Coordinates of C-alpha atoms in Angstrom, one line a residue:
M561 CA -3.4 6.8 9.2
C562 CA -5.2 7.7 12.3
G563 CA -5.8 11.3 13.6
I564 CA -4.6 12.2 17.1
I565 CA -5.7 16.0 19.0
G566 CA -4.7 16.5 22.4
Y567 CA -5.0 20.2 24.2
V568 CA -4.4 22.0 27.5
G569 CA -5.2 25.5 28.0
P570 CA -8.2 27.9 29.1
K571 CA -10.8 26.7 26.4
K572 CA -13.4 24.6 27.2
V573 CA -11.9 21.5 25.7
V574 CA -14.5 19.0 24.0
P575 CA -15.0 21.8 21.3
V576 CA -11.3 22.0 20.7
L577 CA -11.1 18.1 20.4
L578 CA -14.1 17.8 17.8
D579 CA -12.7 20.8 15.8
G580 CA -9.6 19.3 15.6
L581 CA -10.8 15.9 14.8
K582 CA -13.0 17.2 11.8
R583 CA -9.8 18.6 10.5
L584 CA -8.4 15.0 11.0
E585 CA -11.2 13.2 9.6
Y586 CA -9.3 12.9 6.2
R587 CA -6.7 10.5 8.1
G588 CA -9.5 8.3 9.1
Y589 CA -13.1 8.0 9.6
D590 CA -14.0 4.5 11.0
S591 CA -14.8 5.3 14.7
A592 CA -13.9 8.4 16.8
G593 CA -13.5 9.0 20.3
V594 CA -12.5 11.7 22.8
A595 CA -11.3 11.5 26.9
F596 CA -11.0 14.6 29.0
L597 CA -10.8 15.3 32.7
Q598 CA -13.8 17.4 34.2
Q599 CA -13.8 18.1 37.8
G600 CA -10.9 15.8 38.6
E601 CA -12.7 12.5 37.0
L602 CA -11.9 11.1 33.3
Q603 CA -14.6 11.2 30.7
I604 CA -14.3 8.8 27.7
Y605 CA -16.9 8.9 24.9
R606 CA -16.3 7.1 21.8
S607 CA -18.6 5.7 18.7
V608 CA -18.4 3.6 15.7
G609 CA -18.8 6.2 12.2
K610 CA -17.7 9.6 11.7
I611 CA -17.2 12.6 13.9
K612 CA -20.8 13.6 13.6
E613 CA -21.9 10.2 15.3
L614 CA -19.4 11.3 18.2
E615 CA -21.0 14.8 18.3
N616 CA -24.6 13.0 18.4
I617 CA -23.7 11.2 21.5
L618 CA -22.1 14.1 23.4
W619 CA -25.2 16.4 22.5
G620 CA -26.6 17.7 25.3
K621 CA -24.2 16.5 27.9
T622 CA -22.7 19.2 30.4
L623 CA -19.1 19.0 29.2
G624 CA -16.5 20.9 31.0
G625 CA -12.6 20.6 31.6
D626 CA -9.8 21.9 29.8
I627 CA -7.4 19.2 28.9
G628 CA -8.1 15.9 27.0
I629 CA -7.5 13.7 24.1
G630 CA -9.3 12.6 20.9
H631 CA -9.0 10.2 18.0
T632 CA -10.3 9.4 14.5
R633 CA -9.5 6.0 13.4
W634 CA -8.6 4.4 10.2
A635 CA -8.9 0.6 11.3
T636 CA -5.8 -1.6 10.8
H637 CA -6.0 -4.0 13.9
G638 CA -9.6 -5.0 14.8
R639 CA -12.8 -4.3 13.0
P640 CA -14.4 -0.6 13.4
S641 CA -16.5 -0.8 16.7
E642 CA -17.0 0.9 19.6
E643 CA -14.6 -1.3 21.7
N644 CA -11.8 -0.9 19.2
A645 CA -12.2 2.9 18.9
H646 CA -9.8 5.2 20.8
P647 CA -9.1 6.2 23.5
H648 CA -8.0 3.2 25.0
V649 CA -7.9 2.9 28.9
D650 CA -5.7 0.5 31.5
C651 CA -7.0 -1.9 33.8
T652 CA -7.9 1.1 36.4
G653 CA -9.5 3.4 34.0
D654 CA -7.0 6.1 35.0
I655 CA -4.7 6.2 31.8
V656 CA -6.0 7.1 28.4
L657 CA -3.9 6.9 25.2
V658 CA -4.8 7.5 21.5
H659 CA -2.4 6.0 18.9
N660 CA -1.7 6.0 15.1
G661 CA 0.2 3.4 13.6
I662 CA 0.9 -0.4 14.0
I663 CA 2.6 -2.3 16.9
E664 CA 4.3 -5.1 15.0
N665 CA 5.1 -6.9 18.4
Y666 CA 1.9 -6.6 19.9
V667 CA 1.2 -10.2 20.3
P668 CA 3.7 -11.5 22.3
L669 CA 3.5 -8.2 24.4
K670 CA -0.5 -9.0 24.8
E671 CA 0.1 -12.5 26.0
K672 CA 2.8 -11.5 28.6
L673 CA 0.6 -8.7 29.8
V674 CA -2.6 -11.2 30.0
A675 CA -0.6 -13.8 31.9
E676 CA 0.5 -11.1 34.5
G677 CA -3.0 -10.3 35.1
H678 CA -4.1 -7.2 32.8
R679 CA -7.7 -7.6 31.3
F680 CA -8.2 -6.6 27.4
T681 CA -10.9 -5.5 25.9
S682 CA -10.5 -4.5 22.3
D683 CA -8.8 -6.3 19.4
T684 CA -6.3 -3.6 18.7
D685 CA -2.4 -3.7 18.8
T686 CA -2.9 -0.3 20.5
E687 CA -4.0 -1.4 23.8
V688 CA -0.7 -2.8 24.5
I689 CA 0.7 0.3 25.2
V690 CA -1.7 1.7 27.5
H691 CA -1.6 -1.6 29.6
L692 CA 2.6 -1.3 29.6
I693 CA 2.2 2.5 30.8
E694 CA 0.0 0.9 33.7
K695 CA 2.5 -1.8 34.6
Y696 CA 5.5 1.1 34.6
L697 CA 3.6 3.6 36.5
E698 CA 5.0 4.5 39.7
G699 CA 3.7 8.3 40.0
D700 CA 5.5 9.8 36.7
L701 CA 3.5 9.3 33.6
E702 CA 6.4 10.4 31.5
E703 CA 8.9 7.8 32.6
A704 CA 6.4 5.2 32.5
M705 CA 5.9 6.0 28.9
R706 CA 9.7 5.8 28.0
R707 CA 9.8 2.2 29.8
A708 CA 6.4 1.4 27.6
L709 CA 7.6 2.5 24.2
S710 CA 11.1 1.0 25.0
E711 CA 9.3 -2.6 24.7
V712 CA 7.3 -1.6 21.4
S713 CA 8.4 -2.5 17.7
G714 CA 6.6 -0.8 14.9
A715 CA 5.3 2.6 14.3
Y716 CA 3.5 4.8 16.7
A717 CA 2.5 8.4 17.4
V718 CA 0.7 8.7 20.9
A719 CA -0.6 11.0 23.1
A720 CA -1.6 9.9 27.0
M721 CA -3.4 11.2 30.0
W722 CA -3.6 10.2 33.6
K723 CA -6.0 11.2 36.1
G724 CA -2.8 11.4 38.8
D725 CA -1.6 13.8 36.7
P726 CA -4.4 16.1 35.6
D727 CA -2.4 19.1 33.7
R728 CA -0.3 17.2 31.4
I729 CA -0.1 15.2 28.4
V730 CA 2.7 13.2 27.2
G731 CA 3.3 12.5 23.4
A732 CA 5.6 10.5 21.5
R733 CA 6.6 9.6 17.9
C734 CA 8.1 6.9 16.1
S735 CA 7.7 6.8 12.2
S736 CA 4.2 8.6 12.4
P737 CA 4.0 12.0 12.5
L738 CA 3.2 14.4 15.4
V739 CA 3.2 18.1 15.8
V740 CA 3.2 20.3 18.8
G741 CA 1.7 23.5 18.7
L742 CA 2.3 26.6 20.6
G743 CA -0.4 29.0 21.3
E744 CA -0.8 31.9 23.9
G745 CA -1.4 30.0 26.9
E746 CA -2.6 27.0 25.3
F747 CA -0.6 24.0 23.9
L748 CA -1.7 21.3 21.5
V749 CA -0.6 18.1 19.9
A750 CA -2.0 16.7 16.7
S751 CA -1.1 14.2 13.7
D752 CA -1.6 17.3 11.2
I753 CA -1.0 20.8 10.5
P754 CA -4.7 21.5 10.1
A755 CA -6.0 20.6 13.2
L756 CA -3.7 23.4 15.1
L757 CA -4.3 26.3 12.5
A758 CA -7.0 27.7 14.5
Y759 CA -5.2 28.1 17.6
T760 CA -1.5 28.9 16.4
R761 CA 0.7 28.7 13.7
N762 CA 3.8 28.1 15.9
V763 CA 4.8 24.5 15.8
L764 CA 7.5 22.0 16.8
F765 CA 7.9 18.7 14.9
L766 CA 8.8 15.9 16.6
E767 CA 11.5 13.6 15.3
D768 CA 11.3 9.7 16.1
H769 CA 12.4 8.7 19.4
E770 CA 11.3 11.9 20.9
I771 CA 8.7 12.3 23.8
A772 CA 7.1 15.9 24.2
V773 CA 5.1 16.5 27.5
V774 CA 2.7 19.2 26.9
S775 CA 1.5 21.0 30.2
R776 CA 0.0 24.5 31.3
E777 CA 3.5 26.0 31.7
G778 CA 4.4 25.4 27.8
V779 CA 6.2 22.1 26.1
M780 CA 9.3 20.1 27.1
V781 CA 11.0 17.6 24.4
T782 CA 13.2 15.1 25.1
T783 CA 14.5 11.9 23.5
L784 CA 13.5 8.4 24.7
E785 CA 16.5 8.3 26.9
G786 CA 15.7 11.7 28.5
D787 CA 18.1 13.8 26.8
P788 CA 16.9 17.2 26.5
V789 CA 16.1 18.1 22.9
H790 CA 16.2 22.4 21.9
R791 CA 14.7 22.8 18.6
A792 CA 13.6 26.1 17.0
V793 CA 10.2 27.1 16.8
E794 CA 8.7 27.1 12.9
R795 CA 6.0 29.1 11.7
I796 CA 3.6 27.7 9.2
A797 CA 2.2 30.1 6.6
W798 CA -0.9 28.4 5.9
S799 CA -3.8 30.4 6.9
P800 CA -6.9 29.0 8.7
I801 CA -9.3 30.1 6.1
L802 CA -7.4 27.7 3.6
V803 CA -9.1 24.6 5.3
E804 CA -12.4 25.7 5.0
K805 CA -14.7 24.9 2.0
G806 CA -15.2 28.5 0.7
G807 CA -18.4 28.3 -0.4
H808 CA -17.9 24.8 -2.3
K809 CA -20.0 21.8 -1.6
H810 CA -17.1 19.5 -1.2
F811 CA -13.3 20.3 -0.3
M812 CA -12.7 18.2 -3.5
L813 CA -13.9 20.7 -5.7
K814 CA -12.4 23.8 -3.9
E815 CA -9.4 22.0 -4.3
I816 CA -9.7 21.4 -7.9
Y817 CA -10.6 25.0 -8.4
E818 CA -7.5 26.2 -6.7
Q819 CA -5.2 24.6 -9.2
P820 CA -4.4 27.5 -10.8
R821 CA -3.2 29.1 -7.7
A822 CA -1.2 26.1 -6.3
I823 CA 0.6 25.9 -9.9
R824 CA 1.5 29.8 -9.8
D825 CA 2.6 29.5 -6.1
T826 CA 4.7 26.5 -6.6
M827 CA 6.6 28.6 -9.5
L828 CA 7.3 31.5 -7.8
G829 CA 10.4 32.7 -7.1
R830 CA 12.1 30.0 -8.5
Y831 CA 13.0 31.0 -11.8
S832 CA 14.3 33.7 -13.8
L833 CA 13.0 34.1 -17.6
E834 CA 15.5 37.0 -18.2
A835 CA 18.5 34.8 -17.5
G836 CA 17.1 31.2 -18.0
E837 CA 17.9 30.4 -14.6
I838 CA 16.1 27.9 -12.0
Y839 CA 16.7 29.0 -8.1
L840 CA 15.4 26.1 -5.6
D841 CA 16.1 26.8 -2.3
G842 CA 16.7 23.6 -0.4
M843 CA 19.0 22.1 -2.8
E844 CA 22.2 23.6 -1.4
A845 CA 23.2 20.0 0.2
V846 CA 23.1 18.5 -3.5
E847 CA 23.8 20.9 -5.9
E848 CA 27.3 20.2 -6.0
V849 CA 26.7 16.1 -6.8
L850 CA 23.7 17.0 -9.3
P851 CA 26.4 17.4 -12.5
H852 CA 27.6 14.0 -11.6
V853 CA 24.7 11.7 -11.2
Q854 CA 24.2 8.9 -13.8
R855 CA 20.4 8.2 -13.1
V856 CA 17.2 9.0 -11.0
V857 CA 15.0 6.5 -9.4
L858 CA 11.7 8.1 -8.2
V859 CA 9.7 6.7 -5.2
A860 CA 6.0 7.3 -4.6
C861 CA 2.7 6.0 -4.2
G862 CA -0.9 6.4 -5.7
T863 CA -1.1 9.7 -7.2
S864 CA 2.3 11.1 -6.5
W865 CA 3.3 7.7 -8.5
H866 CA 1.7 8.7 -11.2
A867 CA 3.5 12.0 -11.0
A868 CA 6.5 10.2 -10.8
L869 CA 5.7 8.4 -14.1
V870 CA 5.0 12.1 -15.7
A871 CA 8.7 13.3 -14.6
K872 CA 10.3 10.1 -16.2
F873 CA 9.4 11.7 -19.5
L874 CA 10.6 15.1 -18.1
L875 CA 13.6 14.3 -16.7
E876 CA 14.7 11.9 -19.8
E877 CA 13.7 14.7 -22.2
I878 CA 14.9 17.8 -20.6
G879 CA 17.5 16.5 -17.8
R880 CA 19.0 13.9 -20.3
I881 CA 19.1 11.1 -17.8
P882 CA 18.5 7.5 -17.5
V883 CA 15.0 7.4 -14.7
E884 CA 13.3 4.6 -13.2
V885 CA 10.2 4.9 -11.1
D886 CA 9.5 2.4 -8.4
Y887 CA 6.5 1.9 -6.0
S888 CA 7.7 3.2 -2.6
S889 CA 6.1 -0.4 -1.3
E890 CA 8.2 -2.5 -3.5
F891 CA 11.3 -0.6 -3.4
R892 CA 12.9 -2.1 -0.4
Y893 CA 12.3 -5.6 -1.4
R894 CA 14.4 -5.6 -4.5
D895 CA 17.9 -6.6 -4.6
L896 CA 18.9 -3.0 -5.3
I897 CA 22.0 -1.5 -7.3
L898 CA 22.2 2.1 -5.8
G899 CA 25.3 4.3 -5.0
P900 CA 26.8 7.7 -4.9
D901 CA 26.0 8.1 -8.7
T902 CA 22.3 7.8 -8.0
L903 CA 19.9 10.4 -7.4
V904 CA 16.6 9.1 -5.3
L905 CA 13.8 11.5 -5.7
A906 CA 10.9 10.9 -3.1
I907 CA 7.1 12.4 -3.9
S908 CA 4.8 12.7 -1.5
Q909 CA 2.1 15.3 -0.4
S910 CA 2.0 14.7 3.3
G911 CA 5.7 13.8 3.6
E912 CA 4.7 11.2 5.9
T913 CA 4.0 8.5 3.8
L914 CA 5.6 5.7 5.5
D915 CA 6.6 3.6 2.6
T916 CA 8.1 6.5 0.7
L917 CA 9.9 7.3 4.1
V918 CA 11.4 3.7 4.4
A919 CA 12.5 3.6 0.7
L920 CA 14.2 7.2 1.6
R921 CA 16.2 5.5 4.5
E922 CA 17.0 2.6 2.3
A923 CA 18.5 4.5 -0.3
K924 CA 20.6 7.1 2.3
G925 CA 21.7 4.0 3.8
R926 CA 23.3 3.0 0.4
D927 CA 25.2 6.5 0.0
C928 CA 22.4 7.9 -2.4
R929 CA 21.7 11.6 -2.0
V930 CA 18.0 11.9 -1.8
V931 CA 15.7 14.8 -3.0
S932 CA 11.9 15.2 -1.7
I933 CA 9.1 17.0 -3.2
V934 CA 6.5 17.1 -0.4
N935 CA 3.8 19.8 0.4
V936 CA 3.7 19.8 4.2
V937 CA 6.6 22.0 5.5
G938 CA 8.7 20.2 8.1
S939 CA 7.2 16.7 7.7
S940 CA 9.3 13.6 8.1
I941 CA 10.3 12.9 4.6
A942 CA 11.1 16.9 4.2
R943 CA 13.5 16.6 7.5
E944 CA 15.4 13.5 6.4
S945 CA 16.2 14.4 2.6
D946 CA 19.5 16.1 1.6
G947 CA 17.5 18.3 -0.6
I948 CA 13.7 19.6 -0.7
F949 CA 11.5 21.0 -2.8
Y950 CA 8.2 22.5 -1.2
T951 CA 5.4 22.5 -3.3
H952 CA 3.2 25.3 -2.4
A953 CA -0.5 23.8 -2.9
G954 CA -1.7 24.8 0.7
P955 CA -3.9 21.9 2.8
E956 CA -5.6 19.4 0.8
I957 CA -8.2 17.9 2.7
G958 CA -10.1 15.9 0.4
V959 CA -8.7 12.4 0.4
A960 CA -8.6 12.2 -3.2
S961 CA -5.5 14.3 -4.4
T962 CA -5.9 17.0 -7.1
K963 CA -3.8 20.1 -6.6
A964 CA -1.2 18.4 -4.6
F965 CA -0.9 16.2 -7.9
T966 CA -0.8 19.4 -10.3
A967 CA 1.6 21.2 -7.8
Q968 CA 3.9 18.0 -7.9
L969 CA 4.0 18.3 -11.8
T970 CA 4.7 21.8 -11.7
A971 CA 7.8 21.3 -9.2
L972 CA 8.8 18.2 -11.4
Y973 CA 8.8 20.3 -14.7
L974 CA 10.9 22.8 -12.6
F975 CA 13.2 20.0 -11.0
A976 CA 13.7 18.8 -14.8
L977 CA 15.2 22.2 -15.9
Y978 CA 17.0 22.4 -12.9
L979 CA 18.8 19.1 -13.4
G980 CA 19.3 19.9 -17.0
R981 CA 21.2 23.6 -16.0
S982 CA 23.1 21.3 -13.7
R983 CA 24.3 18.8 -15.8
G984 CA 24.9 21.1 -18.7
C985 CA 22.6 19.9 -21.2
L986 CA 20.3 22.6 -21.1
D987 CA 21.7 26.1 -22.3
A988 CA 19.9 29.1 -21.3
S989 CA 18.0 30.0 -24.4
R990 CA 16.1 26.8 -24.1
T991 CA 15.4 27.1 -20.5
Q992 CA 13.7 30.4 -21.6
E993 CA 11.5 28.5 -24.0
L994 CA 10.5 26.1 -21.6
L995 CA 10.1 28.5 -19.0
A996 CA 8.0 30.8 -21.2
A997 CA 5.4 28.0 -21.9
L998 CA 4.9 27.2 -18.2
L999 CA 4.4 30.7 -17.2
H1000 CA 1.0 30.7 -19.0
L1001 CA 0.2 27.7 -17.3
P1002 CA -2.0 29.1 -14.5
Q1003 CA -4.0 30.9 -17.0
L1004 CA -4.3 27.7 -19.2
A1005 CA -5.5 25.9 -16.2
E1006 CA -8.0 28.7 -15.3
E1007 CA -9.5 28.2 -18.8
T1008 CA -9.7 24.6 -18.4
M1009 CA -11.5 24.8 -15.6
H1010 CA -14.4 26.3 -17.8
S1011 CA -14.9 22.5 -18.9
G1012 CA -16.7 21.6 -15.7
E1013 CA -20.2 22.4 -17.4
A1014 CA -19.6 19.7 -20.3
V1015 CA -18.1 17.4 -17.8
E1016 CA -21.3 17.7 -15.6
R1017 CA -23.4 16.9 -18.5
L1018 CA -21.1 13.7 -19.0
S1019 CA -21.7 12.6 -15.5
R1020 CA -25.4 12.3 -16.1
L1021 CA -24.8 10.2 -19.0
Y1022 CA -22.8 7.8 -17.6
Y1023 CA -22.8 7.7 -13.7
Q1024 CA -24.4 4.1 -13.8
H1025 CA -21.8 2.7 -16.0
A1026 CA -20.3 -0.3 -14.2
D1027 CA -16.6 0.2 -16.1
F1028 CA -14.7 2.6 -17.8
L1029 CA -11.5 2.2 -19.5
F1030 CA -8.9 5.3 -19.6
L1031 CA -6.1 5.3 -22.2
G1032 CA -3.4 7.7 -23.1
R1033 CA 0.3 7.5 -25.0
G1034 CA 3.3 9.0 -23.7
I1035 CA 3.4 11.4 -21.5
N1036 CA -0.2 11.4 -20.9
Y1037 CA -0.6 7.7 -20.4
P1038 CA -0.1 8.2 -16.7
I1039 CA -2.9 10.7 -16.7
A1040 CA -5.0 7.9 -17.9
L1041 CA -3.7 6.0 -14.9
E1042 CA -4.6 8.7 -12.3
G1043 CA -8.0 9.4 -14.3
A1044 CA -9.0 5.9 -13.5
L1045 CA -7.8 6.1 -9.9
K1046 CA -10.1 9.2 -9.4
L1047 CA -12.9 7.3 -10.5
K1048 CA -12.3 4.4 -8.5
E1049 CA -11.4 6.4 -5.1
I1050 CA -14.5 8.5 -4.9
S1051 CA -17.3 6.8 -7.2
Y1052 CA -16.4 3.1 -6.3
I1053 CA -16.7 2.5 -10.2
H1054 CA -14.4 0.1 -11.5
A1055 CA -11.9 1.8 -13.9
E1056 CA -8.9 0.8 -15.3
G1057 CA -5.8 3.1 -17.0
Y1058 CA -3.8 1.6 -19.7
P1059 CA -1.4 3.1 -22.3
A1060 CA -3.3 3.1 -25.4
G1061 CA -1.1 0.8 -27.4
E1062 CA -1.6 -1.6 -24.7
M1063 CA -5.1 -1.9 -25.2
K1064 CA -4.9 -4.7 -27.9
H1065 CA -3.1 -7.0 -25.4
G1066 CA -5.9 -7.6 -23.3
P1067 CA -8.3 -4.5 -22.6
I1068 CA -9.9 -4.6 -26.0
A1069 CA -11.9 -7.9 -24.7
L1070 CA -13.6 -5.6 -22.4
I1071 CA -15.0 -3.2 -25.1
D1072 CA -18.7 -3.3 -26.1
A1073 CA -21.8 -0.7 -26.3
K1074 CA -21.9 -0.3 -22.6
M1075 CA -17.9 0.5 -22.1
P1076 CA -17.1 4.4 -21.8
V1077 CA -13.5 4.6 -23.0
V1078 CA -11.7 8.0 -22.0
F1079 CA -9.0 9.0 -24.3
L1080 CA -6.3 11.5 -23.8
A1081 CA -5.8 12.8 -27.2
P1082 CA -3.8 16.4 -27.3
Q1083 CA -2.1 17.1 -30.5
D1084 CA 1.5 15.6 -29.7
R1085 CA 3.7 13.4 -31.5
T1086 CA 1.5 10.4 -30.4
Y1087 CA -1.7 12.2 -32.1
A1088 CA -2.2 9.6 -35.0
K1089 CA -1.8 6.9 -33.1
I1090 CA -4.4 7.8 -30.5
L1091 CA -6.9 8.4 -33.6
A1092 CA -6.1 4.9 -34.6
N1093 CA -6.9 3.5 -31.3
I1094 CA -10.0 5.6 -31.1
Q1095 CA -11.1 3.8 -34.6
E1096 CA -10.2 0.6 -32.7
V1097 CA -12.8 1.3 -30.0
K1098 CA -15.7 2.6 -32.1
A1099 CA -15.4 -0.5 -34.3
R1100 CA -16.3 -2.6 -31.4
E1101 CA -19.2 -0.1 -30.5
G1102 CA -17.5 1.5 -27.4
I1103 CA -18.4 4.7 -26.2
V1104 CA -15.5 7.3 -26.6
I1105 CA -15.0 10.2 -24.6
A1106 CA -11.8 12.5 -25.8
V1107 CA -9.9 15.1 -23.9
G1108 CA -8.3 17.2 -26.6
T1109 CA -6.8 20.3 -28.0
E1110 CA -9.2 23.1 -28.2
G1111 CA -10.4 23.5 -31.9
D1112 CA -9.3 20.1 -32.9
T1113 CA -12.3 19.2 -35.3
E1114 CA -10.5 16.3 -36.5
L1115 CA -10.9 14.3 -32.9
A1116 CA -14.4 15.8 -32.3
S1117 CA -16.2 14.3 -35.5
R1118 CA -14.5 10.8 -34.5
V1119 CA -15.7 10.4 -30.7
D1120 CA -19.1 10.4 -29.1
H1121 CA -17.9 13.2 -26.6
C1122 CA -14.8 15.8 -26.7
V1123 CA -13.8 17.9 -23.8
T1124 CA -11.3 20.6 -24.9
I1125 CA -8.0 21.7 -23.0
P1126 CA -6.1 25.0 -24.3
A1127 CA -2.9 24.2 -26.7
T1128 CA 0.3 24.2 -24.6
S1129 CA 3.8 22.3 -24.7
P1130 CA 3.2 19.2 -25.1
L1131 CA 5.5 18.2 -21.8
L1132 CA 3.0 20.4 -19.9
T1133 CA -0.4 18.7 -21.1
P1134 CA -0.7 16.5 -18.4
I1135 CA -1.0 19.4 -15.9
L1136 CA -4.2 20.4 -18.2
S1137 CA -5.6 17.2 -19.1
V1138 CA -6.1 15.9 -15.5
I1139 CA -8.5 18.5 -14.7
P1140 CA -11.5 17.2 -17.1
L1141 CA -10.6 13.9 -15.3
Q1142 CA -10.8 15.2 -11.6
L1143 CA -13.9 16.8 -12.5
L1144 CA -15.6 13.9 -14.2
A1145 CA -14.8 11.7 -11.0
Y1146 CA -16.4 14.2 -9.0
H1147 CA -19.7 14.8 -10.8
I1148 CA -20.0 10.8 -11.2
A1149 CA -19.6 10.7 -7.5
V1150 CA -21.8 13.3 -6.4
R1151 CA -24.5 12.0 -8.8
K1152 CA -24.0 8.6 -7.2
G1153 CA -24.6 9.7 -3.8
C1154 CA -20.7 8.9 -2.9
D1155 CA -18.9 10.8 0.2
V1156 CA -16.5 12.6 -2.0
D1157 CA -14.4 13.9 0.4
Q1158 CA -14.1 10.7 2.7
P1159 CA -14.4 7.9 0.1
R1160 CA -14.7 4.7 1.9
N1161 CA -11.9 2.4 3.5
L1162 CA -9.2 5.3 2.4
A1163 CA -7.4 7.6 4.4
K1164 CA -5.3 11.0 3.2
S1165 CA -1.8 9.9 4.4
V1166 CA -1.0 6.2 4.6
T1167 CA 1.4 6.4 7.7
V1168 CA 1.3 2.5 8.0
E1169 CA 2.9 0.1 5.8

């Protein structure tokens, strides 16, 4: 989950590296470092903490050079410290390397290297790679990298430089993302697209077991065995301005308010209301098998897993097909019953979530067709799927997912319609009705943003409370889980989410006058049951905050605080009802003085198991 950046070109390299690291800081921010060549000598600077700490160290120094690599870390092996920060060096001090991933066999490799006389200075697994390169270096950094990586097991994206070859960076990947940027007379490598956007939108995505040599003359990609790779350049549509805060205090707040646009963009070009049809590019390889699919298995992690839980309701009601939802991290450890009649649907914002990628590969190995819903074009999960549905949320920088989640829910609603049409259980007329409700959603999301002021007032009342409970029923109970997750992630307040019917089976013991209980209470088929659950909480002096349908005076009379969302189809209420919960988590975290965009111990894209 670390961030890597490398640059060679005409610009001063340190500002480029720092700019890239800031755009990658969502991937990890325990420590950071840069290495660059200045007048033929390697300069290395590292610090504990966020990028600003590294900037403080560099402040006032004479910094030249036009080739270098940088790293921002999310600790796996070894605590955050200057010694464990990247870049790492070999015994000679002439080779530097940055790494994202986990080397699974680093202990025996380290023991062997120590026995051979190599001196280690960190507790990281990464350091074995740079010493292996040193061991095999005979005048060709690329060949030494090949030999070193042939001994390594695990996940890696690496970039290395050698003082003896001052014009080249050598990068490689296996199960961790690495993107090559092709600019005008300048070339970059990075863990993710935002780090490249200020310099180019033309990219190459490395595949597993590929090596890229980035030099002043251009880029050469080969396999680990040395075979040349010829791949078309892809152009990224994201604008650099999309990764700026746009006047908002935090990226998270900006991304919450971008949700109407993200919902609209995810819908565009994918339907015909007049014909009652859904058109999904990227499904050509699966469209013939969809009518014969007997069940759907969804795999995802974190917030995407909550989207998958909502999708279970959508796919079963609209697509009329049995659905299972699995945590990606648990999927392959079961005795799976899978086959050609099972469609596996993988959900990941980044498209690089390693647990989900491994689950995808397990499913494909058992003859399943795999469709993925991802936000990042060209990501690993997208490339390895049979069918691909790209959301159009744009880059999401805040670690706590917001707009990517509602874009996923929009995509899943459309996919449910697509599957229903493919299976013949949804006619054009019913599709038109369901589409008509969806087309109003961006405007309704805009209206829901008006709840921000009321939610901000609530944050003043409850930001000092130690525990929250979030409850919902039916298609909205996954939103209770998501609301609790958001609060935990960014405010560090203990919060639990449950189906409201499960309250009596344990959580009710926690309720007292100090416990805020947040109910999802739209006027749907479970409304009467939710009102009964609210009464049970009030009977125990619990504080009730409800998210309900606009104009619902009955609900407002029964609760302490009521935040409203516009009326919509019950199948679409999750997309609207999550917005006040995102805002509640945000405002509470701000009031507590927490780092909203970069909460402790978390990273945006989990690329390790």
